[in-house]
Structures are given as structure tokens and as C-alpha cells.
XYZ file of C-alpha atoms in Angstrom:
69
model
C -0.190 -0.094 0.056
C 2.637 2.055 0.991
C 4.311 1.816 -2.649
C 1.367 1.802 -4.429
C 0.467 5.494 -2.793
C 4.101 6.899 -3.918
C 3.388 5.571 -7.300
C -0.460 7.143 -7.740
C -1.199 3.741 -8.073
C -3.974 0.824 -6.798
C -2.060 -1.613 -4.368
C -3.872 -4.268 -6.561
C -2.032 -2.938 -9.793
C 1.351 -3.121 -7.830
C 1.027 -6.375 -6.841
C 0.311 -8.069 -9.667
C 2.784 -5.652 -11.645
C 5.300 -7.382 -9.344
C 4.017 -10.813 -9.673
C 4.468 -10.220 -13.216
C 7.992 -9.476 -12.602
C 9.099 -11.342 -9.979
C 10.779 -14.348 -11.366
C 9.797 -16.686 -8.058
C 5.995 -16.327 -8.917
C 4.572 -18.690 -11.271
C 1.485 -17.329 -12.325
C -0.263 -14.410 -11.121
C -4.533 -15.301 -9.685
C -6.592 -12.296 -9.834
C -10.208 -12.659 -8.824
C -11.967 -9.737 -9.645
C -15.646 -9.547 -9.625
C -16.763 -6.368 -11.303
C -15.974 -4.759 -14.278
C -14.173 -1.698 -12.656
C -11.495 -4.428 -10.670
C -10.435 -5.855 -13.846
C -10.200 -2.605 -15.679
C -7.881 -1.728 -12.394
C -5.963 -4.608 -13.176
C -5.733 -4.385 -16.934
C -4.063 -1.061 -16.047
C -1.677 -2.736 -14.111
C -0.174 -5.141 -16.812
C 1.616 -2.275 -18.667
C 3.559 -1.059 -15.141
C 6.781 -1.486 -14.190
C 8.855 -1.500 -11.019
C 12.338 -0.419 -10.903
C 15.120 -2.416 -9.123
C 14.673 -0.854 -5.926
C 10.994 -1.425 -5.776
C 11.202 -5.017 -6.942
C 13.864 -5.500 -4.222
C 11.174 -3.794 -1.580
C 8.566 -6.020 -2.415
C 10.243 -9.247 -2.239
C 11.524 -8.644 0.967
C 8.122 -8.237 2.222
C 7.277 -11.673 0.193
C 6.801 -14.700 2.494
C 6.106 -17.590 0.120
C 3.418 -20.412 0.908
C 4.348 -23.952 1.351
C 3.486 -25.596 -1.795
C 1.030 -28.280 -1.590
C -0.127 -31.109 -3.931
C -3.608 -32.264 -4.430
């Protein structure tokens, strides 16, 4: 949320952008329930985070344990 505020973006856009740029993230799963949420996320596809921003977000990320079904 802090980075989103500094960038003038929504937290959802920043999260999607980070996920698309982060090699440790295999896929970005989104679940908009309204058209405006989907439009917001679509704008995040064109964003780019700089190396410092990626590093900052990566430090906050705590991966979940894989669960095989």
C-alpha cells in the first residue's frame, strides 16, 4: 500500500505488476468480481517497477508452502 501510494497506483496494480516481474512467482491469479476491478488490474499489466521497488516488495514476500493435490 505504501509503494502504491507513492506511485499513485492501486495496491492491486502494484501486486500484479510485482507478480508479473518476479521470477519466483509462477503465475498471477486474480479474481475481480466487478468490471471496474478488472479494468484496474488491466492497467497494472503495463506498469514496470524499478529494481529498488522489486527488491522492497520481494523482502516483504513470504512464500507459502507448496501443496500438491
